[in-house]
C-alpha angles and dihedrals in degrees: 000000000000134000118188137159094275107015138045126192123187119196091340113193117229110217130212094025121225112268096192116088131252087001141310112295114271111226115198116190130194144072105247109131099199103044112008099046091040091053089047091052090052103041112005133103097184128039115208113187113197115225095178075104120061111298144161138171087267092054090046091053090049092051091050090051089053090049090050091054090051090048089053089054090057096039091246130144107238089209087072088070119080112225116222133169132209113211138163115250127199119171107209123161094188101087093199090057091043092053091048091049092048090051089055100037100029140280091249095064124106092250124144142044122344091259091050091051093045091053092047092049090050090054089059094044088052091059096048109278106149099185137012126215111200120220129193088033120181122266096217120087093221091059090054088051091050092050089049096045100037102034117013094045087065091067099046 
């Protein structure tokens, strides 16, 4: 039941019911060390750091250390929280264009040749990233296919 300023629900039926127990995973995204990561430590199941802002494997490790301290405060095992990362990706075989794009968008982005991106992804996997969510993805189907065939297939 719910009673708010504009709506009232009495014995509302939730359909379809949640099939995941105890609930659907709660993903909390963001980089804020005082509020976001603390809220994540208390309530979240999935951490999604956002590296649309400057990021690096070192920054990722630092954010996870902050998360671990917050988890300790709540008596929670930080290993219960899946660590994901949101990063821009731009597959560009022309190194001159890739360097120019990284200067504009940021050196931390996944911008460059397939081998460059694979190496950069591996750096993040090595420091504990469990999943990547790509931002600034291409709008053309053939670019998705190239990312899948040239990059993602390496990690399967």
